[in-house]
Structures are given as C-alpha cells and as structure tokens.
PDB file of C-alpha atoms in Angstrom:
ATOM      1  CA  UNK A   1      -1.538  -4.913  16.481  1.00 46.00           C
ATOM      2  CA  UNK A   2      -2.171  -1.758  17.500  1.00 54.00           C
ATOM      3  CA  UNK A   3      -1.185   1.771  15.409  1.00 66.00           C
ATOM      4  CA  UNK A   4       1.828   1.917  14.092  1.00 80.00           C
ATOM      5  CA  UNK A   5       4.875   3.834  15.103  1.00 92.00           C
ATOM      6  CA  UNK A   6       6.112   5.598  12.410  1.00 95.00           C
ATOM      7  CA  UNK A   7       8.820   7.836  11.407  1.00 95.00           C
ATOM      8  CA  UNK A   8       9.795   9.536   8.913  1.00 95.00           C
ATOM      9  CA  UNK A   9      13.408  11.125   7.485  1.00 93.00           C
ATOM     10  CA  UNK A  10      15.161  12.073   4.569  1.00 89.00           C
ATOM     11  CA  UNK A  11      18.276  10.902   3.389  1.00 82.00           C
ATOM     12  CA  UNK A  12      20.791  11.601   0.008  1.00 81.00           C
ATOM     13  CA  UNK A  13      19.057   9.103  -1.777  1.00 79.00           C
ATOM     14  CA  UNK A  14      15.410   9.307  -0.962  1.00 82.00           C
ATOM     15  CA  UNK A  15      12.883   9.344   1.911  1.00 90.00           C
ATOM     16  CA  UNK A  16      12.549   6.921   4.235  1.00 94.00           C
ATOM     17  CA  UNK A  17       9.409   5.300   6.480  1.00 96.00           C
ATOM     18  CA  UNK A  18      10.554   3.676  10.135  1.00 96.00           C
ATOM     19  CA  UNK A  19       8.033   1.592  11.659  1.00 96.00           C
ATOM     20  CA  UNK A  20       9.064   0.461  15.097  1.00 95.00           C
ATOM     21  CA  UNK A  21       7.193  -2.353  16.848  1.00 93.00           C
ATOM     22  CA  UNK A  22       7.207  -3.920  20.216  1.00 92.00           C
ATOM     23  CA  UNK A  23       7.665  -7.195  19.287  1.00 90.00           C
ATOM     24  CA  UNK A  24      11.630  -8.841  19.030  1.00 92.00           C
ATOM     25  CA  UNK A  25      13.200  -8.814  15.655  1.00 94.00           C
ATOM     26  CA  UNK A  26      13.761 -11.676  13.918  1.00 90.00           C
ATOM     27  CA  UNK A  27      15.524 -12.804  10.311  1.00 90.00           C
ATOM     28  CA  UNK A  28      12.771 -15.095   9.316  1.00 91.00           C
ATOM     29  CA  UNK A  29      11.709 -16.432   5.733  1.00 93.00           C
ATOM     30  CA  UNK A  30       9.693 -13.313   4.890  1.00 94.00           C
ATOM     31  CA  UNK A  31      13.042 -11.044   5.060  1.00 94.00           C
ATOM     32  CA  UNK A  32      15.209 -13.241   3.184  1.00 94.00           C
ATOM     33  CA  UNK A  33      12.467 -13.349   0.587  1.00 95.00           C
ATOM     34  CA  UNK A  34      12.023  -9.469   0.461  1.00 95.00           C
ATOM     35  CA  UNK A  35      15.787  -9.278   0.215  1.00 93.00           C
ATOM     36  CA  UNK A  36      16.130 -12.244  -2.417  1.00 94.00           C
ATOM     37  CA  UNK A  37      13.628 -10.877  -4.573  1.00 93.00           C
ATOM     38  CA  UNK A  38      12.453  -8.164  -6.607  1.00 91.00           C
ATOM     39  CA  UNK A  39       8.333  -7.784  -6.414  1.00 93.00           C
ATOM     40  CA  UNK A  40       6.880  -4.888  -8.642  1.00 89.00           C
ATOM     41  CA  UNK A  41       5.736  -2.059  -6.786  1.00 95.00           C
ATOM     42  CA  UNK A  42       7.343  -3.018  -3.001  1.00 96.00           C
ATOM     43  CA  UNK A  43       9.149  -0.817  -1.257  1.00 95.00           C
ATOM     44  CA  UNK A  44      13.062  -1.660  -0.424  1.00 93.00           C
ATOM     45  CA  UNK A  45      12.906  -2.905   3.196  1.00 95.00           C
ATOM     46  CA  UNK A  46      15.489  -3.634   5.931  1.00 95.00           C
ATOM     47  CA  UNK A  47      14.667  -4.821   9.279  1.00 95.00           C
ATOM     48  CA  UNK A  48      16.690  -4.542  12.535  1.00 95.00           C
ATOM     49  CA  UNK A  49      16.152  -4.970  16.157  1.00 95.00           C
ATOM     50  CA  UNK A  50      16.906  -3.858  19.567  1.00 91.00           C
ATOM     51  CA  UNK A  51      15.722  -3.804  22.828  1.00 92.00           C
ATOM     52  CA  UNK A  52      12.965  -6.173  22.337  1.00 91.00           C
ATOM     53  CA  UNK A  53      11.513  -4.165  19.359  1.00 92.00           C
ATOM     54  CA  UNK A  54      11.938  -4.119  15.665  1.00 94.00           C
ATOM     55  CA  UNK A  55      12.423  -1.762  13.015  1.00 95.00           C
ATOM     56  CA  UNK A  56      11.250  -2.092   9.635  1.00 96.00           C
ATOM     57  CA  UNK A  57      12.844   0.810   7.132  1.00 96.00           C
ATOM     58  CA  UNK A  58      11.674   1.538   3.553  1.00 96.00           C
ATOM     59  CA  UNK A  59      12.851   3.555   0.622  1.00 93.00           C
ATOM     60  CA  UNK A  60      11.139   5.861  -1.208  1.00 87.00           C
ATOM     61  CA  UNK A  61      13.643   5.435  -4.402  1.00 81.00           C
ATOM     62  CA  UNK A  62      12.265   8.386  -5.275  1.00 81.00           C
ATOM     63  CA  UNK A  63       8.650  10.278  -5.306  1.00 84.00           C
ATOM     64  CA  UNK A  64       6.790  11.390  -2.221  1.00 91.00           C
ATOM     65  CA  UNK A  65       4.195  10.199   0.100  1.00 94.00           C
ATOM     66  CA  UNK A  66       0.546   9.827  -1.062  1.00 94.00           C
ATOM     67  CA  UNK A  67      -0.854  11.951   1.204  1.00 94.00           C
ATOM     68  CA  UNK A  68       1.146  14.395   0.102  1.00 93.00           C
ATOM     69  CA  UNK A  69       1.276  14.257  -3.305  1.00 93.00           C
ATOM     70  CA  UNK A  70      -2.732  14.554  -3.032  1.00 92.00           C
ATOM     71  CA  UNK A  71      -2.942  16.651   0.346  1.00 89.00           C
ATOM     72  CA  UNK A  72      -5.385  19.191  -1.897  1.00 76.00           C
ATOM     73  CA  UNK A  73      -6.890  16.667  -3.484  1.00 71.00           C
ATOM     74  CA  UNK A  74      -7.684  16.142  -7.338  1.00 89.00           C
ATOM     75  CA  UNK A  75      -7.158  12.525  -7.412  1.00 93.00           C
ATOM     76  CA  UNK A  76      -8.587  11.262 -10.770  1.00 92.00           C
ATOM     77  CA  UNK A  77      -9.367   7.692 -12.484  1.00 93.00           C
ATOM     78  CA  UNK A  78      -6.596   7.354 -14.216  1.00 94.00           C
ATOM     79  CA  UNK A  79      -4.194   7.625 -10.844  1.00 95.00           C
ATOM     80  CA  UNK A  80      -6.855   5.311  -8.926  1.00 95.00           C
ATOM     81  CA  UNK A  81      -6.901   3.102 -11.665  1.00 95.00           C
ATOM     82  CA  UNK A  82      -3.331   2.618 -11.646  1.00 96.00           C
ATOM     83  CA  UNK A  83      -2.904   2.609  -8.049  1.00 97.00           C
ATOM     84  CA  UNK A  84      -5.375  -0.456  -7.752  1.00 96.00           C
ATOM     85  CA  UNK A  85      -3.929  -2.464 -10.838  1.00 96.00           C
ATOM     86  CA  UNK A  86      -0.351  -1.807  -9.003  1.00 96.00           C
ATOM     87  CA  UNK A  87      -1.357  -3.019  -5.852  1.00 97.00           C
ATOM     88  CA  UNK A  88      -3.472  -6.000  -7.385  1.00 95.00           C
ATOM     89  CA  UNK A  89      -0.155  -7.230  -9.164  1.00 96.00           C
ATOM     90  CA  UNK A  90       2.334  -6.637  -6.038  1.00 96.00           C
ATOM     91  CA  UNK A  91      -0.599  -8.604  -3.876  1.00 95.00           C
ATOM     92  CA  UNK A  92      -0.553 -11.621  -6.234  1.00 95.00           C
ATOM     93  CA  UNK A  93       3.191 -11.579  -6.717  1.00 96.00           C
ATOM     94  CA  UNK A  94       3.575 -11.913  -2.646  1.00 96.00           C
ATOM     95  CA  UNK A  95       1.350 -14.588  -3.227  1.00 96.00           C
ATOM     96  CA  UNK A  96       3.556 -16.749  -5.625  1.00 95.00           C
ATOM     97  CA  UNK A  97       6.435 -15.850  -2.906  1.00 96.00           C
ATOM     98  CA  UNK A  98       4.450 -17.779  -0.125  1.00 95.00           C
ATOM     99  CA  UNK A  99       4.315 -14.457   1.127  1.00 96.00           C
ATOM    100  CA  UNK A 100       1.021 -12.749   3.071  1.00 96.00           C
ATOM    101  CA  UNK A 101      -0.570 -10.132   1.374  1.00 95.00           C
ATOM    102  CA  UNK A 102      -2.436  -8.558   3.908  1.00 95.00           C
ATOM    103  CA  UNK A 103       0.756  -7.599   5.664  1.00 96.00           C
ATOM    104  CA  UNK A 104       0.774  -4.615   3.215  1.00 96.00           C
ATOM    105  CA  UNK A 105       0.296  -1.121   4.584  1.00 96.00           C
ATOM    106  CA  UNK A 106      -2.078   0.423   3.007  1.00 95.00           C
ATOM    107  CA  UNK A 107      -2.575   4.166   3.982  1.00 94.00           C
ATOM    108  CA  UNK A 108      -1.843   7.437   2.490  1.00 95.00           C
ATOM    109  CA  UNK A 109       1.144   8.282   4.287  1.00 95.00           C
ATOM    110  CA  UNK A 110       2.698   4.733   3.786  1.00 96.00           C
ATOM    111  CA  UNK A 111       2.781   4.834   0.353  1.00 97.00           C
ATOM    112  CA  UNK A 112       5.140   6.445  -1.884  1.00 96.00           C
ATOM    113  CA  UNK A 113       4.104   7.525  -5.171  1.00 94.00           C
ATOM    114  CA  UNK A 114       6.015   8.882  -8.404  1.00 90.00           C
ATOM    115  CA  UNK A 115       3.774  10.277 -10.966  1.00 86.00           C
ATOM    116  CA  UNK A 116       1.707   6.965 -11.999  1.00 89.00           C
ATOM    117  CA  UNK A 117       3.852   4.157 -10.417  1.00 94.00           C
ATOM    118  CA  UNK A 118       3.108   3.912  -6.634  1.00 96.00           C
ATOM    119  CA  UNK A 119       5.768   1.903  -4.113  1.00 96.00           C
ATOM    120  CA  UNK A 120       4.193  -0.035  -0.976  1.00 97.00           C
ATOM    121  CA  UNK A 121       5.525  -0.922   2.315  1.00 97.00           C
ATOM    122  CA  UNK A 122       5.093  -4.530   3.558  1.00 96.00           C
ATOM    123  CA  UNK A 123       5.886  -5.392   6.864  1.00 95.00           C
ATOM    124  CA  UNK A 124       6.402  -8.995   7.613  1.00 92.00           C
ATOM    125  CA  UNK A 125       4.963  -8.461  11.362  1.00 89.00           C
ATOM    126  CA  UNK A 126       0.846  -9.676  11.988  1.00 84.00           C
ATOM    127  CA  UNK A 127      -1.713  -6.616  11.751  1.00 78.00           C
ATOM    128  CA  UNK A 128      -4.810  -7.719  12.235  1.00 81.00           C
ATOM    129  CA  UNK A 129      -6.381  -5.666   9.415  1.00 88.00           C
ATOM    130  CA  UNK A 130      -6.688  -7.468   5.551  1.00 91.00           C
ATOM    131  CA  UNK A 131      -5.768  -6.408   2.755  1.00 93.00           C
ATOM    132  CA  UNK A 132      -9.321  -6.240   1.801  1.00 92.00           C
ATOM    133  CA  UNK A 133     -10.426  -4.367   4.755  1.00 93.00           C
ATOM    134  CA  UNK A 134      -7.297  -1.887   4.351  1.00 93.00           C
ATOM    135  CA  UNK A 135      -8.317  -1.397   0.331  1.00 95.00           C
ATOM    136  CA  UNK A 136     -11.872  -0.608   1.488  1.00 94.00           C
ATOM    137  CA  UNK A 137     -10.159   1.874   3.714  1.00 94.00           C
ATOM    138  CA  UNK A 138      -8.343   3.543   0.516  1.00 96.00           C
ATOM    139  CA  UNK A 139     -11.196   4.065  -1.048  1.00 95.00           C
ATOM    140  CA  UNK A 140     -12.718   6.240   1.774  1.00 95.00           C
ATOM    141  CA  UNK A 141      -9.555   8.582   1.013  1.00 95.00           C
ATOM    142  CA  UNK A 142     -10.207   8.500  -2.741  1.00 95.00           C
ATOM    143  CA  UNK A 143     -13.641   9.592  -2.175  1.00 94.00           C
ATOM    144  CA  UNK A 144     -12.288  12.373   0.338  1.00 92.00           C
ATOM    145  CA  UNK A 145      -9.642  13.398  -2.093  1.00 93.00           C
ATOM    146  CA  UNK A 146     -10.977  13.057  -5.802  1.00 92.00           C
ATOM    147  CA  UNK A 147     -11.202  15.320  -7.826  1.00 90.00           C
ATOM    148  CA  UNK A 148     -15.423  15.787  -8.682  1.00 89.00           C
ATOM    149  CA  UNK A 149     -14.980  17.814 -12.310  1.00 92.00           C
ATOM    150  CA  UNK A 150     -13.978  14.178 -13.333  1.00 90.00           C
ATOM    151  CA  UNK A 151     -16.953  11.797 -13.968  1.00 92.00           C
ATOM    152  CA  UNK A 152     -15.127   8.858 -14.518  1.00 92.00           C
ATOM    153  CA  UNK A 153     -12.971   9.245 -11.535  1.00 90.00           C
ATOM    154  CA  UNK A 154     -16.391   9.025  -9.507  1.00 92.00           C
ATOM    155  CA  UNK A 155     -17.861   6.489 -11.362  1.00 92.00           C
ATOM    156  CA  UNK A 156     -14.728   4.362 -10.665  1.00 93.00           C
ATOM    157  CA  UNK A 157     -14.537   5.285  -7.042  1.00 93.00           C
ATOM    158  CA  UNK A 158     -17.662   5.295  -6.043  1.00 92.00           C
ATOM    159  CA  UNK A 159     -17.599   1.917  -7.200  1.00 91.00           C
ATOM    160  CA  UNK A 160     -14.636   0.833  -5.734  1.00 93.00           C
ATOM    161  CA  UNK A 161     -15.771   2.284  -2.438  1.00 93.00           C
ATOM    162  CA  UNK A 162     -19.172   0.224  -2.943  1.00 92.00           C
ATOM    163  CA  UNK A 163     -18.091  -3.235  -3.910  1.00 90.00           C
ATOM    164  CA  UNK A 164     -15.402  -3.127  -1.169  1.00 91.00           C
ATOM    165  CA  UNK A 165     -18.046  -2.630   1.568  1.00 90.00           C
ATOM    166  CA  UNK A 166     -18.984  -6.507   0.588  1.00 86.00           C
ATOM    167  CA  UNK A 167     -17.603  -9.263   3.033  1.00 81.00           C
ATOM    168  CA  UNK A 168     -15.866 -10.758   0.414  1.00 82.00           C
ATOM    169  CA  UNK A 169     -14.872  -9.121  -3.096  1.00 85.00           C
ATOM    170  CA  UNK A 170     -12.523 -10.061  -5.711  1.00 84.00           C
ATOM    171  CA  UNK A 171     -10.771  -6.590  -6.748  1.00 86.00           C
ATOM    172  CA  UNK A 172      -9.838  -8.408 -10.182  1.00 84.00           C
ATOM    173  CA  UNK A 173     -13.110  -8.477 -11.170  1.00 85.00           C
ATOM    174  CA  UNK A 174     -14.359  -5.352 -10.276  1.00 87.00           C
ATOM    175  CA  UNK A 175     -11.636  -3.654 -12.181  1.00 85.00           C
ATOM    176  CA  UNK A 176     -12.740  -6.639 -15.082  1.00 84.00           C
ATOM    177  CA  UNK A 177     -16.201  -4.910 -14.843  1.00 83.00           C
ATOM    178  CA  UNK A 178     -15.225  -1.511 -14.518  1.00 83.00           C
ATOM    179  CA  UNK A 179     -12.924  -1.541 -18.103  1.00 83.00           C
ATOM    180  CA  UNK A 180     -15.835  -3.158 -20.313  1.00 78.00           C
TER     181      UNK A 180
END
C-alpha cells in the first residue's frame, strides 16, 4: 500500500489520527476484535466507509504525538526502553487475538505518547511493510532524536538500530541481552 493519508484534528476529549484508504470498508473479524477487546497500549479505533474508501480513526486518550513530544530531540533509554517493551507486549497480545501484528503503524507521528506509556495505531488494512522492518525504521528516528549526553541511551540504540538491520531478529531477546 502506498503512503498513508492522514489527518489529523482535535476534539473535547483528545486528538485524533484519520487514515483514509482507497480500498472499500468493511466490518470484518479484525474490527469486532479491536472493538471486543482491550489490548495494552492500542489506540481506540473506529472504522467507517464511503465512496469506495475507508476511514480508520484513533484516539489519543490523552498525550501527544511522538514526533512532537521529541521534535527537539533528547530521547533517552529509559523512554526507548519503554517504548520497545510497550510495543513488544501490544505485538504479542495481537498475536493471542489471531490478530496481525505487522498491521501496526509504526512512525513518529502515528504514535501517541503520555509521559512513559505510548498508544499505537493498528489498522486492520494490508501494508506491505513488517513490523520488523517498521521497528528497524524507529530506530533510525531514535538515533536522529536521542539525546547523546546519555551513554546508555546510545548504547541501547545503537544496538537496537544494529540488530534490527538483521533479516530476521527476535526483539525479545535483544532487550533479554540488553538488561543483563
């Protein structure tokens, strides 16, 4: 799928992401499972449709993008670390939903973060990018954004960033790694 088309606007009771898509809109199991079910660190999301397209909205409940929040930069371990353990657990809880990981946006002005606890958006529509590939991704923006008076904020990305360049890596175990 190409680049998404996104919007963004802010209501009473938060912020809100639109991502529009060419592609009909359709209730399918995915929505009923985001709907049905609460999955730690997801972004509420409601999907509608017209004209052939679809609309996927999600709530901030709170806190600002990522890209703003670190637009100067200063991103240190202790955010990364927590951004990475957060996504790990909403990745494997998709997982025990029968639900596709990969269909997780993963980009600084997708996510919504509140001091340490960050909120993703998944949208239930094919991207043709993995989660893996889309982590590896992140961790070009850490690099760009971190904050270089902290050590162990580059040992830790720098890391990340390296291990992630690998066909296939399991993010589990670098974190495993990284702690001892």
């Amino acid at each position: 799928m190409d680049e998404l088309k996104t919007s963004y606007e802010k209501g009473w009771d938060g912020m809100y992401i639109h991502v529009d898509i060419p592609v009909p809109y359709e209730e399918n199991y995915q929505m009923r499972m985001l709907k049905n079910n609460t999955f730690p660190h997801l972004a509420q999301v409601a999907g509608s449709g017209r004209d052939g397209t679809s609309r996927y909205s999600f709530c901030s409940e709170g806190g600002i993008l990522l890209e703003e929040k670190y637009r100067s930069g200063d991103i240190g371990a202790g955010e990364v670390l927590c951004f990475t353990e957060q996504l790990a657990e909403t990745a494997e809880s998709l997982i025990e939903h029968m639900l596709n990981p990969d269909r997780i946006l993963l980009a600084p002005d997708l996510i919504f973060a509140e001091e340490k606890i960050f909120r993703f958006c998944y949208l239930p529509e094919e991207r043709g990018m993995s989660l893996g590939e889309a982590f590896h991704r992140m961790t070009e923006y850490f690099v760009s954004r971190l904050d270089y008076r902290q050590t162990e904020g580059i040992l830790l990305v720098y890391r990340l960033h390296k291990e992630t360049m690998q066909k296939n890596y399991d993010l589990k175990k670098i974190l495993e790694d990284y702690k001892r």
